[in-house]
Tab-separated table of C-alpha atoms in Angstrom:
chain	number	residue	atom	x	y	z
A	1	UNK	CA	-125.757	-75.362	152.858
A	2	UNK	CA	-128.069	-73.350	155.088
A	3	UNK	CA	-129.946	-75.534	157.572
A	4	UNK	CA	-131.987	-72.751	159.103
A	5	UNK	CA	-131.260	-69.301	160.414
A	6	UNK	CA	-128.431	-69.281	162.927
A	7	UNK	CA	-128.181	-73.106	162.952
A	8	UNK	CA	-124.776	-74.752	163.165
A	9	UNK	CA	-124.104	-78.491	163.495
A	10	UNK	CA	-120.766	-79.771	164.703
A	11	UNK	CA	-119.100	-82.732	166.372
A	12	UNK	CA	-119.443	-82.609	170.150
A	13	UNK	CA	-116.297	-82.534	172.260
A	14	UNK	CA	-115.743	-83.965	175.750
A	15	UNK	CA	-116.153	-80.359	176.911
A	16	UNK	CA	-119.837	-80.660	175.855
A	17	UNK	CA	-120.482	-83.951	177.733
A	18	UNK	CA	-122.166	-82.600	180.857
A	19	UNK	CA	-124.309	-80.174	178.831
A	20	UNK	CA	-125.459	-83.008	176.533
A	21	UNK	CA	-126.183	-85.411	179.411
A	22	UNK	CA	-128.096	-82.730	181.326
A	23	UNK	CA	-130.058	-81.799	178.204
A	24	UNK	CA	-130.983	-85.443	177.526
A	25	UNK	CA	-132.129	-85.833	181.146
A	26	UNK	CA	-134.209	-82.644	180.937
A	27	UNK	CA	-135.851	-83.905	177.746
A	28	UNK	CA	-136.425	-87.345	179.331
A	29	UNK	CA	-138.115	-85.573	182.264
A	30	UNK	CA	-140.193	-83.478	179.839
A	31	UNK	CA	-141.304	-86.713	178.098
A	32	UNK	CA	-142.214	-88.283	181.446
A	33	UNK	CA	-144.186	-85.156	182.415
A	34	UNK	CA	-146.015	-85.380	179.069
A	35	UNK	CA	-146.790	-89.106	179.515
A	36	UNK	CA	-144.432	-90.157	176.728
A	37	UNK	CA	-142.930	-93.453	177.815
A	38	UNK	CA	-139.478	-93.073	176.358
A	39	UNK	CA	-135.966	-92.544	177.742
A	40	UNK	CA	-136.989	-93.017	181.404
A	41	UNK	CA	-133.716	-94.920	181.968
A	42	UNK	CA	-131.811	-91.703	181.172
A	43	UNK	CA	-133.212	-90.098	184.306
A	44	UNK	CA	-131.281	-92.591	186.453
A	45	UNK	CA	-128.026	-92.073	184.538
A	46	UNK	CA	-128.678	-95.325	182.664
A	47	UNK	CA	-126.816	-94.261	179.543
A	48	UNK	CA	-124.290	-91.725	180.873
A	49	UNK	CA	-121.273	-93.902	180.125
A	50	UNK	CA	-122.495	-94.789	176.633
A	51	UNK	CA	-123.213	-91.108	175.922
A	52	UNK	CA	-119.724	-90.098	177.049
A	53	UNK	CA	-118.194	-92.894	174.936
A	54	UNK	CA	-120.085	-91.754	171.822
A	55	UNK	CA	-118.854	-88.204	172.442
A	56	UNK	CA	-115.224	-89.294	172.786
A	57	UNK	CA	-115.654	-91.466	169.634
A	58	UNK	CA	-116.763	-88.293	167.796
A	59	UNK	CA	-120.143	-89.886	166.983
A	60	UNK	CA	-122.241	-87.291	168.817
A	61	UNK	CA	-123.150	-83.915	167.370
A	62	UNK	CA	-124.451	-80.710	168.838
A	63	UNK	CA	-126.835	-78.325	167.150
A	64	UNK	CA	-126.304	-74.680	167.962
A	65	UNK	CA	-128.759	-71.885	167.385
A	66	UNK	CA	-127.176	-68.483	167.875
A	67	UNK	CA	-124.262	-70.206	169.709
A	68	UNK	CA	-126.522	-72.033	172.211
A	69	UNK	CA	-126.838	-75.858	172.211
A	70	UNK	CA	-130.478	-76.596	171.375
A	71	UNK	CA	-130.253	-80.197	170.138
A	72	UNK	CA	-128.029	-83.237	169.937
A	73	UNK	CA	-127.890	-86.540	168.066
A	74	UNK	CA	-125.588	-89.507	167.697
A	75	UNK	CA	-124.714	-91.256	164.426
A	76	UNK	CA	-123.172	-94.708	164.498
A	77	UNK	CA	-121.585	-96.226	161.403
A	78	UNK	CA	-121.458	-99.603	163.161
A	79	UNK	CA	-124.322	-101.251	164.988
A	80	UNK	CA	-124.570	-100.965	168.753
A	81	UNK	CA	-125.814	-103.888	170.842
A	82	UNK	CA	-129.247	-102.246	170.812
A	83	UNK	CA	-129.212	-101.934	166.998
A	84	UNK	CA	-128.437	-105.645	166.666
A	85	UNK	CA	-131.313	-106.414	169.044
A	86	UNK	CA	-133.759	-104.291	167.017
A	87	UNK	CA	-132.486	-104.803	163.454
A	88	UNK	CA	-130.604	-108.094	163.570
A	89	UNK	CA	-127.020	-108.314	162.329
A	90	UNK	CA	-126.166	-105.859	159.569
A	91	UNK	CA	-122.980	-107.165	158.018
A	92	UNK	CA	-123.208	-104.891	154.974
A	93	UNK	CA	-122.235	-101.799	157.022
A	94	UNK	CA	-124.057	-99.646	154.463
A	95	UNK	CA	-126.226	-98.057	157.153
A	96	UNK	CA	-125.914	-95.197	159.586
A	97	UNK	CA	-127.800	-95.568	162.859
A	98	UNK	CA	-129.361	-92.484	164.396
A	99	UNK	CA	-129.639	-92.371	168.194
A	100	UNK	CA	-130.665	-89.867	170.839
A	101	UNK	CA	-131.962	-87.185	168.491
A	102	UNK	CA	-133.115	-84.683	171.079
A	103	UNK	CA	-134.321	-81.112	170.794
A	104	UNK	CA	-134.932	-78.778	173.739
A	105	UNK	CA	-138.755	-78.489	174.078
A	106	UNK	CA	-138.787	-74.701	173.519
A	107	UNK	CA	-137.146	-75.337	170.117
A	108	UNK	CA	-139.471	-78.173	169.076
A	109	UNK	CA	-141.818	-77.601	166.118
A	110	UNK	CA	-139.427	-75.032	164.623
A	111	UNK	CA	-137.983	-77.195	161.829
A	112	UNK	CA	-134.778	-78.122	163.676
A	113	UNK	CA	-135.486	-81.871	163.497
A	114	UNK	CA	-136.029	-81.648	159.742
A	115	UNK	CA	-132.819	-79.565	159.405
A	116	UNK	CA	-130.870	-82.233	161.298
A	117	UNK	CA	-132.196	-85.026	159.058
A	118	UNK	CA	-131.321	-82.995	155.949
A	119	UNK	CA	-127.823	-82.318	157.306
A	120	UNK	CA	-127.274	-86.037	157.988
A	121	UNK	CA	-128.384	-86.910	154.481
A	122	UNK	CA	-126.091	-84.265	152.972
A	123	UNK	CA	-123.102	-85.369	155.062
A	124	UNK	CA	-123.463	-89.160	155.021
A	125	UNK	CA	-120.757	-90.446	152.729
A	126	UNK	CA	-120.497	-94.068	151.561
A	127	UNK	CA	-123.744	-95.060	153.283
A	128	UNK	CA	-126.986	-96.180	151.686
A	129	UNK	CA	-129.453	-96.004	154.566
A	130	UNK	CA	-130.193	-93.975	157.638
A	131	UNK	CA	-131.869	-96.226	160.221
A	132	UNK	CA	-133.471	-95.446	163.540
A	133	UNK	CA	-135.994	-96.800	165.961
A	134	UNK	CA	-138.470	-95.134	168.270
A	135	UNK	CA	-141.097	-96.272	170.743
A	136	UNK	CA	-144.110	-97.454	168.735
A	137	UNK	CA	-146.678	-95.711	170.928
A	138	UNK	CA	-145.021	-92.275	170.548
A	139	UNK	CA	-147.470	-91.221	167.838
A	140	UNK	CA	-146.050	-87.725	167.225
A	141	UNK	CA	-142.501	-89.027	166.803
A	142	UNK	CA	-143.618	-91.797	164.441
A	143	UNK	CA	-145.535	-89.212	162.384
A	144	UNK	CA	-142.456	-86.952	162.328
A	145	UNK	CA	-140.309	-89.683	160.753
A	146	UNK	CA	-143.033	-90.683	158.272
A	147	UNK	CA	-143.464	-87.017	157.257
A	148	UNK	CA	-139.700	-86.885	156.622
A	149	UNK	CA	-139.850	-89.748	154.095
A	150	UNK	CA	-138.753	-92.568	156.388
A	151	UNK	CA	-140.191	-95.964	155.612
A	152	UNK	CA	-141.578	-98.106	158.436
A	153	UNK	CA	-139.777	-101.441	158.081
A	154	UNK	CA	-141.456	-103.200	160.996
A	155	UNK	CA	-141.759	-103.315	164.761
A	156	UNK	CA	-139.462	-105.144	167.183
A	157	UNK	CA	-139.899	-105.200	170.927
A	158	UNK	CA	-142.287	-102.224	170.954
A	159	UNK	CA	-140.037	-100.097	168.717
A	160	UNK	CA	-140.878	-98.894	165.218
A	161	UNK	CA	-137.982	-99.418	162.806
A	162	UNK	CA	-137.543	-96.702	160.194
A	163	UNK	CA	-135.118	-96.373	157.346
A	164	UNK	CA	-134.520	-93.920	154.563
A	165	UNK	CA	-132.351	-94.236	151.494
A	166	UNK	CA	-129.591	-91.616	151.666
A	167	UNK	CA	-127.463	-92.772	148.766
A	168	UNK	CA	-126.169	-89.896	146.668
A	169	UNK	CA	-127.706	-89.915	143.220
């Protein structure tokens, strides 16, 4: 399946850790500079260990465009502590949880986010839902998920909860 010209998505390796962490921090700084109150904790290394753990668990992916890393995302098949806080306990384990979907600003608005969501849907086996949360007052991000057929399930602790059915027909 073609997800866009020159786009390749693959599992990140520990070799990619510092690139991913630096990219997430750059994007967090970009958000801060653009008055988007999200991911500030990343600037202080708040999630470095968790990011590295997700990479070594093979839950983090890199998106390459012409062999350069332009985006990253993490998919969890089991809830994190944060997911339980936002969603409550999900004992069905029929959901994938999307975290840290991040695209380098110069590659934003070029369809990469949509390509990533399509790729996840095409590659999610044995799962019924893709779930994610984002800061409620990030209007553009909320619109992005709504435009990509995610359903707003509710709001918890200032975070919009979105889900999409990804079950294979």
